[in-house]
PDB file of C-alpha atoms in Angstrom:
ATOM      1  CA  UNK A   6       0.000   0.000   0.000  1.00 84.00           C
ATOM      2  CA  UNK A   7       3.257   2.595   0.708  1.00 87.00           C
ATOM      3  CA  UNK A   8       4.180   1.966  -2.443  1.00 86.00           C
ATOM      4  CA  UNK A   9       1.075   1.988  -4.175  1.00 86.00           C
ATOM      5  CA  UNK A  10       0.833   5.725  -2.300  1.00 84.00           C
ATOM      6  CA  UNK A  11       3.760   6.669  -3.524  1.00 82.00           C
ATOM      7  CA  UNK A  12       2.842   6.479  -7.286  1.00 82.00           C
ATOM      8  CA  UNK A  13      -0.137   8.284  -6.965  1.00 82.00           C
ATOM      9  CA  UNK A  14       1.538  11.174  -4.742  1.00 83.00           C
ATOM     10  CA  UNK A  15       2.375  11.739  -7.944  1.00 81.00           C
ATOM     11  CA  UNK A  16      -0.370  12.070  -9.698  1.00 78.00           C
ATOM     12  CA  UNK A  17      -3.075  12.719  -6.782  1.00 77.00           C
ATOM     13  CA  UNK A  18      -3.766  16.361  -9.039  1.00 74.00           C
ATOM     14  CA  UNK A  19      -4.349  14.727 -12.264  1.00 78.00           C
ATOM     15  CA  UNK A  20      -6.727  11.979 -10.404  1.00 82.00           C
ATOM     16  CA  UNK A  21      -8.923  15.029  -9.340  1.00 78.00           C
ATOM     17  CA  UNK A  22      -9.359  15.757 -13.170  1.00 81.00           C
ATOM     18  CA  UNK A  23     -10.199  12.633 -13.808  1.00 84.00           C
ATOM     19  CA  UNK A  24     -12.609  11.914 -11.319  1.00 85.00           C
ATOM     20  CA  UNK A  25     -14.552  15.547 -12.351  1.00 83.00           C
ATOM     21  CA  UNK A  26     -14.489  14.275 -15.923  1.00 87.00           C
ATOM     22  CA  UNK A  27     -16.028  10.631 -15.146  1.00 91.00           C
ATOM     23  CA  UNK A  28     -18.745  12.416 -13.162  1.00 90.00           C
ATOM     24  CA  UNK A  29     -20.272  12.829 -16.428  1.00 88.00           C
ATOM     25  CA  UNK A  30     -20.061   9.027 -18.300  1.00 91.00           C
ATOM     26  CA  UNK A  31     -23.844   7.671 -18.520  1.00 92.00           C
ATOM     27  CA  UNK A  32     -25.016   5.561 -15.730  1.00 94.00           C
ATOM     28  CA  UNK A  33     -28.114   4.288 -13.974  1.00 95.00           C
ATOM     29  CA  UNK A  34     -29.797   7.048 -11.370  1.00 95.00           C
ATOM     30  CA  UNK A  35     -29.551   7.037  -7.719  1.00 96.00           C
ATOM     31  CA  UNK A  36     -32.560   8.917  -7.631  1.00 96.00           C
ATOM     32  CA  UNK A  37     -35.482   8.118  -9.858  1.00 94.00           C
ATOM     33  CA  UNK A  38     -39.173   9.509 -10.323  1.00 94.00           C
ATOM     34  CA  UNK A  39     -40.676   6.497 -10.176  1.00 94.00           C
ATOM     35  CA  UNK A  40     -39.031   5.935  -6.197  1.00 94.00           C
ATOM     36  CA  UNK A  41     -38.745   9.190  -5.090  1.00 94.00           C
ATOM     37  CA  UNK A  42     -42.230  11.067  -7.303  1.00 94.00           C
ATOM     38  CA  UNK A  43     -42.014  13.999  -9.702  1.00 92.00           C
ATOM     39  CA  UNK A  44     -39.565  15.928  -7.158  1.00 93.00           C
ATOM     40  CA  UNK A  45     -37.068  13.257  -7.711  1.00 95.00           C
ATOM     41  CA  UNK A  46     -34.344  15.621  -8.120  1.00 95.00           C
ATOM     42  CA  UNK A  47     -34.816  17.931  -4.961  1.00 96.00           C
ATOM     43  CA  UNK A  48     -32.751  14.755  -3.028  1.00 97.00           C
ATOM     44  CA  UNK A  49     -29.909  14.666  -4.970  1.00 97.00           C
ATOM     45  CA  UNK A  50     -29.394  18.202  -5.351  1.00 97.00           C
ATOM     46  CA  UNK A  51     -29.902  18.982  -1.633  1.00 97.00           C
ATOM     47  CA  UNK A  52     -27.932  16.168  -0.013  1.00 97.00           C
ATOM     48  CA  UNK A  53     -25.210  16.583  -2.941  1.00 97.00           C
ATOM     49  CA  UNK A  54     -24.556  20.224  -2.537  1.00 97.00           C
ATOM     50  CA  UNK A  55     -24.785  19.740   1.346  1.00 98.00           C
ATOM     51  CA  UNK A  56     -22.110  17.276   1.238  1.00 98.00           C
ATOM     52  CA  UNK A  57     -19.422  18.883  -0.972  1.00 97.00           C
ATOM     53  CA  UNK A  58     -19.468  22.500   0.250  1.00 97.00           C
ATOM     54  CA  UNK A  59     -18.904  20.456   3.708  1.00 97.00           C
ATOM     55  CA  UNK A  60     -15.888  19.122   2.201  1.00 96.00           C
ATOM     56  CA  UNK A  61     -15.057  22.923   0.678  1.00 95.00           C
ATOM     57  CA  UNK A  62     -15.548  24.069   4.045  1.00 94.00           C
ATOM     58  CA  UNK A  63     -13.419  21.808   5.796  1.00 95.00           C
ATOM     59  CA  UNK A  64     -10.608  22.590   3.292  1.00 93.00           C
ATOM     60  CA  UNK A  65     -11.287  26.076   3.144  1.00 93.00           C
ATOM     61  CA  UNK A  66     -10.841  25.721   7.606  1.00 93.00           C
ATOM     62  CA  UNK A  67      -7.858  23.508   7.035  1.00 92.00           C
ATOM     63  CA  UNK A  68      -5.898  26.198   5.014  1.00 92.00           C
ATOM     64  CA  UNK A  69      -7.014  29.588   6.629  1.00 91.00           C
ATOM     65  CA  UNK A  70      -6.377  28.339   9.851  1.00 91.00           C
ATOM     66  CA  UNK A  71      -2.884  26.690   9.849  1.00 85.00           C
ATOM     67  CA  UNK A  72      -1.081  26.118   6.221  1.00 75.00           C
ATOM     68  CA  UNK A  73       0.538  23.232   5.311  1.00 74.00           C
ATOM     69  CA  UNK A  74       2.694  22.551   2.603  1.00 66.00           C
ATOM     70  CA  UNK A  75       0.995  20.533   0.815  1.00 56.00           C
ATOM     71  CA  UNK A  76       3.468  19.925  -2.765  1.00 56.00           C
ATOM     72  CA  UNK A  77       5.466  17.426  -1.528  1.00 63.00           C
ATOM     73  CA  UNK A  78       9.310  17.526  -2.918  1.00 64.00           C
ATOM     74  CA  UNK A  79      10.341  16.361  -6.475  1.00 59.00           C
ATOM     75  CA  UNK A  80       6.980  14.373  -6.868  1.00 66.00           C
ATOM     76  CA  UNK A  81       7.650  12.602  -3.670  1.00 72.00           C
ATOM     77  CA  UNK A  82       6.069  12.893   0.053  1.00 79.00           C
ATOM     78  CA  UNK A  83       7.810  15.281   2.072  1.00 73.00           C
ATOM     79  CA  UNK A  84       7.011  17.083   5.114  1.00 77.00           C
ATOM     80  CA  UNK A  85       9.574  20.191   6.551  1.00 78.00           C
ATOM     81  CA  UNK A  86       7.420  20.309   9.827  1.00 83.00           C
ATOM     82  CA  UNK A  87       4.498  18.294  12.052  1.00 87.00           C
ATOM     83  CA  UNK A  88       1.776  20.380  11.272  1.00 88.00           C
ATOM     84  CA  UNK A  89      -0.867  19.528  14.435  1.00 90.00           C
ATOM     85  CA  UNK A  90      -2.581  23.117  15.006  1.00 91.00           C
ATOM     86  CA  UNK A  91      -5.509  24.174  13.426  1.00 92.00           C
ATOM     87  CA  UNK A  92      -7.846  21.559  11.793  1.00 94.00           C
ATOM     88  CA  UNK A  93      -5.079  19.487  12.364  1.00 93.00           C
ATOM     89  CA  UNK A  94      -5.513  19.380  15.854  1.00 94.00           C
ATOM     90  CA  UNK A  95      -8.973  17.480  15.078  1.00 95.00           C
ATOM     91  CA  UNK A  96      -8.012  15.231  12.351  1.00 95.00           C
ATOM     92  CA  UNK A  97      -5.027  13.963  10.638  1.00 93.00           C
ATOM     93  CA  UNK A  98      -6.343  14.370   7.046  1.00 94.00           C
ATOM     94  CA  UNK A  99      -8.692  17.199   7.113  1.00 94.00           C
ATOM     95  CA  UNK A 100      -7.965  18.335   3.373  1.00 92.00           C
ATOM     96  CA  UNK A 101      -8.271  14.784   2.182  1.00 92.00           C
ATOM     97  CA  UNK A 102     -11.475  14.695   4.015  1.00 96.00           C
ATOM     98  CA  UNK A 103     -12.313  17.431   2.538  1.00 95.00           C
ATOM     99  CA  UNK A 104     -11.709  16.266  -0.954  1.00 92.00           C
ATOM    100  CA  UNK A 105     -13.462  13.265  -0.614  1.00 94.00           C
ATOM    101  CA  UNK A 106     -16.395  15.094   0.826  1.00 96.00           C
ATOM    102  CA  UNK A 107     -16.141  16.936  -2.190  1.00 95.00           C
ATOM    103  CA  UNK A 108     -15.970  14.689  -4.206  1.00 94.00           C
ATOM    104  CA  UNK A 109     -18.871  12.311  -2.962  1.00 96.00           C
ATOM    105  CA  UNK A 110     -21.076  15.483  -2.838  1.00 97.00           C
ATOM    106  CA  UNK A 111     -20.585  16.112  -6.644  1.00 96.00           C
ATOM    107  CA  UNK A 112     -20.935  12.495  -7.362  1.00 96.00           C
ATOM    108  CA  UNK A 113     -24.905  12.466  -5.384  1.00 97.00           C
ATOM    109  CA  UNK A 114     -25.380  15.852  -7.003  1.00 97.00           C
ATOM    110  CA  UNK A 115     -24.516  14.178 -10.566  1.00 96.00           C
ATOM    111  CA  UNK A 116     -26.950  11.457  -9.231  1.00 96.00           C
ATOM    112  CA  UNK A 117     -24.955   8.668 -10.576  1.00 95.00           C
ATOM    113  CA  UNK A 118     -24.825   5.134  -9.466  1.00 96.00           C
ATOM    114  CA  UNK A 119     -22.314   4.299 -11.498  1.00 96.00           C
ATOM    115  CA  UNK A 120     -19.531   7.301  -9.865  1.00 95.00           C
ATOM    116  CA  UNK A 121     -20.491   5.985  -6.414  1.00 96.00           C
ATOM    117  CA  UNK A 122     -20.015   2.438  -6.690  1.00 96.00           C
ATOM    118  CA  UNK A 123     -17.265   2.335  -8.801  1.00 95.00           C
ATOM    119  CA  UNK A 124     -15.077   5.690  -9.051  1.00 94.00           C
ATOM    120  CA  UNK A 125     -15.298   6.708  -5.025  1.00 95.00           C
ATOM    121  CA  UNK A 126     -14.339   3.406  -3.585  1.00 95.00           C
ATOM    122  CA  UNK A 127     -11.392   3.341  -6.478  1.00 93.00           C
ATOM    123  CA  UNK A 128     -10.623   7.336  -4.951  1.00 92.00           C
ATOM    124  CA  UNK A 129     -11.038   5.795  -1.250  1.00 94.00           C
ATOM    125  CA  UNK A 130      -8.650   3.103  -2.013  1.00 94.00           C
ATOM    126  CA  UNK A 131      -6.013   5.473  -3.854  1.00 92.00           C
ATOM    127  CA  UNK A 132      -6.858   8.379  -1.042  1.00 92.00           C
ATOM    128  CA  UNK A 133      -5.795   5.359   1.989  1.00 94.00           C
ATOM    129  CA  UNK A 134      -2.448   4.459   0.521  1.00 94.00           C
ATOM    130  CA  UNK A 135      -1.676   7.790  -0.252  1.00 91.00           C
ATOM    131  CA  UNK A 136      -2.012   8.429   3.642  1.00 93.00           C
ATOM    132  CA  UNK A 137      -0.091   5.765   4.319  1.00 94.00           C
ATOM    133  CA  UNK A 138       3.114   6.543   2.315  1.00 92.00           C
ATOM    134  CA  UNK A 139       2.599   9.926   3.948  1.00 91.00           C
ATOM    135  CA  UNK A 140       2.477   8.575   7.382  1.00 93.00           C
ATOM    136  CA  UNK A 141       5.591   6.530   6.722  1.00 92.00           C
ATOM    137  CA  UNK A 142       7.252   9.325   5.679  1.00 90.00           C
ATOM    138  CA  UNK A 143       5.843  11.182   8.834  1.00 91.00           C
ATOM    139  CA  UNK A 144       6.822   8.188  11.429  1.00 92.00           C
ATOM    140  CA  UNK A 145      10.152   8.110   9.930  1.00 91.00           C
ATOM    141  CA  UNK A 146      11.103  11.669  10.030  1.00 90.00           C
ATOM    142  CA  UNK A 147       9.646  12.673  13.512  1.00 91.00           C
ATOM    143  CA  UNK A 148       9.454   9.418  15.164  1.00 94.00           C
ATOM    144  CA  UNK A 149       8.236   9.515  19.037  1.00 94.00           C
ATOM    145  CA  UNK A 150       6.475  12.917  18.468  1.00 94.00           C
ATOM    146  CA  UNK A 151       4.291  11.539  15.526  1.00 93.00           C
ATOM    147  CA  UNK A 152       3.240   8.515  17.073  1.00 94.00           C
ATOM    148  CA  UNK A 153       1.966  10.557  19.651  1.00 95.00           C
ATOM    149  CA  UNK A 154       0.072  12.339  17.749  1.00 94.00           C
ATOM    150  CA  UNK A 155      -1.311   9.675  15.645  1.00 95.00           C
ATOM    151  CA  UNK A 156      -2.596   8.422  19.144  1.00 94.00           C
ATOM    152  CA  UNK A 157      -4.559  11.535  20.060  1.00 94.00           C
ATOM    153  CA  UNK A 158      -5.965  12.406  16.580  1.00 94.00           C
ATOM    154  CA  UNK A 159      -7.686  10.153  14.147  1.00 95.00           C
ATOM    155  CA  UNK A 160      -6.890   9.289  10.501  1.00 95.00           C
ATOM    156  CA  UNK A 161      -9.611  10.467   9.332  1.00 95.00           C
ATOM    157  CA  UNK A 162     -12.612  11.074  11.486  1.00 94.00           C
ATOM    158  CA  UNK A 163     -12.765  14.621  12.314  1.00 95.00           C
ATOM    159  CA  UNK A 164     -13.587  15.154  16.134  1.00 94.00           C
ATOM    160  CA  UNK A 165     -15.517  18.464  16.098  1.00 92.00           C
ATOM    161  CA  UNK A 166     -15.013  19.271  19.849  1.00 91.00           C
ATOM    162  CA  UNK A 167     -12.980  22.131  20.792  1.00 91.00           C
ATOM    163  CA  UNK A 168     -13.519  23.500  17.022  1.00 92.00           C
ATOM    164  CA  UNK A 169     -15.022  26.615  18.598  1.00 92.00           C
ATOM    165  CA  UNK A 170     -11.926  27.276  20.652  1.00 92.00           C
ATOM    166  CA  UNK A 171      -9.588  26.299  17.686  1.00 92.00           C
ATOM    167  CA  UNK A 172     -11.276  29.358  15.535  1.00 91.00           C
ATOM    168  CA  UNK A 173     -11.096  31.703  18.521  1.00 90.00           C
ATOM    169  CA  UNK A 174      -7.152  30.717  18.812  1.00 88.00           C
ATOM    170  CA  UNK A 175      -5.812  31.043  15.493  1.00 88.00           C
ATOM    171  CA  UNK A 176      -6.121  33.748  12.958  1.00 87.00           C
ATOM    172  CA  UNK A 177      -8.391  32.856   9.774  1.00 89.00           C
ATOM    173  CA  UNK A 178      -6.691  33.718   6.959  1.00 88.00           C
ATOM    174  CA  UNK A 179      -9.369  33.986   3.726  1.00 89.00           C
ATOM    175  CA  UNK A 180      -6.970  35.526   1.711  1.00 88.00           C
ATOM    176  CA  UNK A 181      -4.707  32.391   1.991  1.00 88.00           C
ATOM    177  CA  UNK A 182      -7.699  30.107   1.302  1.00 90.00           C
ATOM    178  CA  UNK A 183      -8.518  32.062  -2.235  1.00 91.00           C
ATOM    179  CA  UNK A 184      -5.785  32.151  -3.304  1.00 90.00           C
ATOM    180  CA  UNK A 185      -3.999  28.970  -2.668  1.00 88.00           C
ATOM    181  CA  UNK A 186      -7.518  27.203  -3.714  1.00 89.00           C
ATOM    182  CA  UNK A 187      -8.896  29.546  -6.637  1.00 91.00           C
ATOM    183  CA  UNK A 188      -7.619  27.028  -9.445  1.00 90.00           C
ATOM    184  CA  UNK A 189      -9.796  23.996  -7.430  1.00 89.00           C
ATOM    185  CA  UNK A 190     -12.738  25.877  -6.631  1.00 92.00           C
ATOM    186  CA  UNK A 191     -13.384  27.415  -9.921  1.00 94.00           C
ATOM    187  CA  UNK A 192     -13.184  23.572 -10.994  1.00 91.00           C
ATOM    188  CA  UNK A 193     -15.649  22.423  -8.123  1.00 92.00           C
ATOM    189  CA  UNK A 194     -17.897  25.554  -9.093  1.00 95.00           C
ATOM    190  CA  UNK A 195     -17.866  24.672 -12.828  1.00 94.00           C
ATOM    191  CA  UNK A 196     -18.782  21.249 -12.442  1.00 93.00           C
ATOM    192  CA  UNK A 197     -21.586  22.072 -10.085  1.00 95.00           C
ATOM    193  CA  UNK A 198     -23.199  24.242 -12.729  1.00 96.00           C
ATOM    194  CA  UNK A 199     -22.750  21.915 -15.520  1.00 95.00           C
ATOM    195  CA  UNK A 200     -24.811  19.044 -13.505  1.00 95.00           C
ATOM    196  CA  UNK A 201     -27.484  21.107 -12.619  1.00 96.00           C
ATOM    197  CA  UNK A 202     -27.905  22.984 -15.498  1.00 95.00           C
ATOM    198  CA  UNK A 203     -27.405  19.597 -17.745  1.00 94.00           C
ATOM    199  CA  UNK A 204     -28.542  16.536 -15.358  1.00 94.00           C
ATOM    200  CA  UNK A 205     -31.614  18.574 -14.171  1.00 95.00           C
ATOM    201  CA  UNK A 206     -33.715  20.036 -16.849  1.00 94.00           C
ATOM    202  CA  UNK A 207     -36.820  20.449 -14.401  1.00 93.00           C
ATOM    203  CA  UNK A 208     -34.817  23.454 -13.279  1.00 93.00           C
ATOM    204  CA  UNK A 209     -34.853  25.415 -16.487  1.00 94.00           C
ATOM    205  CA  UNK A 210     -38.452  23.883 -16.864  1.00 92.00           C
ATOM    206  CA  UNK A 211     -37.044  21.922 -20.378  1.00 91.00           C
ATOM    207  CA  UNK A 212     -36.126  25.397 -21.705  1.00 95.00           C
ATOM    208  CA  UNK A 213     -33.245  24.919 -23.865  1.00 95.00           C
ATOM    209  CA  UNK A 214     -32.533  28.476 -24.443  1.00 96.00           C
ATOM    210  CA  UNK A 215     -32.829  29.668 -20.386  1.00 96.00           C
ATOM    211  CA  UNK A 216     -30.363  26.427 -19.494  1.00 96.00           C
ATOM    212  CA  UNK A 217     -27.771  27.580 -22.128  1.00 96.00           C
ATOM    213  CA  UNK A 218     -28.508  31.490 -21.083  1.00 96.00           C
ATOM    214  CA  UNK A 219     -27.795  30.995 -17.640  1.00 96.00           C
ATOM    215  CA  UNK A 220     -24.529  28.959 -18.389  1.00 96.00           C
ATOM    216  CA  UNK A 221     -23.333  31.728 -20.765  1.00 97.00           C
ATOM    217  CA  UNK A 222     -23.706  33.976 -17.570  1.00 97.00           C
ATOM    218  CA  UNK A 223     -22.355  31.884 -14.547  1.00 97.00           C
ATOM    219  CA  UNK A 224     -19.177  30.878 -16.474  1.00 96.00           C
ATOM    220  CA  UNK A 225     -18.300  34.124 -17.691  1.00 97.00           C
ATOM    221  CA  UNK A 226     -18.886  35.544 -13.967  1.00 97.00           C
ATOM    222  CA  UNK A 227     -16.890  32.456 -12.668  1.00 97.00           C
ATOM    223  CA  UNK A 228     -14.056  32.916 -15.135  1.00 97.00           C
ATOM    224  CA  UNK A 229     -14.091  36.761 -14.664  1.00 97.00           C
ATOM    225  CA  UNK A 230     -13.674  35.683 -10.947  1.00 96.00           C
ATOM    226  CA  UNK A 231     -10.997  33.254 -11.606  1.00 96.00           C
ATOM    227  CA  UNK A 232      -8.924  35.648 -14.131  1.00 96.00           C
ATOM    228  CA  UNK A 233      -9.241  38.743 -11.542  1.00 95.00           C
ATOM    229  CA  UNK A 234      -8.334  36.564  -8.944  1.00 94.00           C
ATOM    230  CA  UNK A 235      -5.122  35.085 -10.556  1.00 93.00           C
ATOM    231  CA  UNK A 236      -4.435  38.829 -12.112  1.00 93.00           C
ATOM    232  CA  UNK A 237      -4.370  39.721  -8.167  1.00 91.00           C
ATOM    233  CA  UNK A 238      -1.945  36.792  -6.802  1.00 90.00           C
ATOM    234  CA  UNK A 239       0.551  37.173 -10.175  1.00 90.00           C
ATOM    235  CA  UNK A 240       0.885  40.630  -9.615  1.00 89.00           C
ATOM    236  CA  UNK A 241       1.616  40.203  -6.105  1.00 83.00           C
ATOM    237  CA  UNK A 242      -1.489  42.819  -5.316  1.00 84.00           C
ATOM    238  CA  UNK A 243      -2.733  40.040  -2.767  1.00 83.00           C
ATOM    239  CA  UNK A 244      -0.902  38.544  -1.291  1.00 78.00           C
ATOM    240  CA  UNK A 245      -1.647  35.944   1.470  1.00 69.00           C
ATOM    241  CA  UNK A 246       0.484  35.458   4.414  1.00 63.00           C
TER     242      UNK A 246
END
């Protein structure tokens, strides 16, 4: 499993593209009229959308709160410090959490059996050995202190108690959260509007023209978003801390 982490440390970026684009490969509905009536759709959408801007929110906490550098070194695991403050303090993976959060949120939302059956146990299985060539690394680098830690924090069940305190102790840096996670959450964004707007055409009430209007408008607001954003971080006009 190490090793089997340690390839896909690799490639743990591209996986995220590939996981958005099988989102949208035919497949048999979770949610169907005939089980769930007419409103079929309110489930998915509401439990989906629920789920993943948890998972936003927990990696949105994870990085305002306490950064970690997150890269890696030369394609391979690599840690220069223990990071344990923060989200960290409450779980040892929060942004992986977060990801898969994401990740299963979008996959409801898309309302596909196929992506939850198939695709999220295959990103479960690549997530856990990931996590485990990191934790090797970890153990191996910092020894007594990480086993202790390991001991008081889970893998990945985050324990929500003393959250309150954690937010009143630390600093919340938003700046840091846009702009290390603009690239990823004009992704999430865009792939949340294409399943509504194409998986759900009781939203647009069949109307061809009003589904394609409204995606004209929320991309080029989400791309004139994304552009400003990365005009603002290139220039060095904001820049987080």
């Amino acid at each position: 499993m190490i090793s089997i982490g340690n390839f896909f440390f690799k490639y743990r970026n591209q996986l995220f593209i590939f996981l958005y684009i099988a989102l949208f490969i035919p497949s048999p509905d979770i949610f169907t009229p005939e089980v769930f009536g007419p409103h079929y759709y309110v489930w998915p959408i509401s439990i989906g959308l629920l789920v993943t801007i948890t998972g936003q929110l927990i990696r949105g906490a994870s990085i305002g709160l306490v950064y970690i550098v997150r890269g890696g070194k030369d394609k391979k695991v690599y840690a220069e410090d223990l990071i344990t403050q923060g989200m960290f303090n409450h779980g040892r993976n929060p942004l992986y959490v977060g990801n898969i959060l994401m990740l299963v949120g979008v996959g409801i939302l898309s309302n596909s059996l196929l992506y939850m059956v198939v695709f999220i146990p295959l990103f479960l299985f690549i997530y856990q050995a990931i996590v485990l060539a990191e934790e090797n690394f970890l153990r191996g680098k910092f020894g007594a202190q990480f086993d202790a830690y390991c001991t008081r924090v889970n893998r990945w069940v985050i324990n929500p108690a003393g959250i309150g305190h954690t937010f009143q102790t630390h600093d919340f840096n938003a700046a840091r959260w846009i702009l290390k996670e603009y690239n990823t959450q004009f992704v999430w964004l865009l792939g949340i509007t294409l399943i509504l707007l194409f998986n759900y055409p009781e939203l647009t009430d069949g109307s061809t023209a009003l589904r394609n209007k409204l995606l004209a408008v929320i991309i080029g607001f989400l791309t004139a978003v994304y552009l400003f954003i990365k005009y603002l971080k290139k220039s060095h006009k904001w820049v987080a801390e």
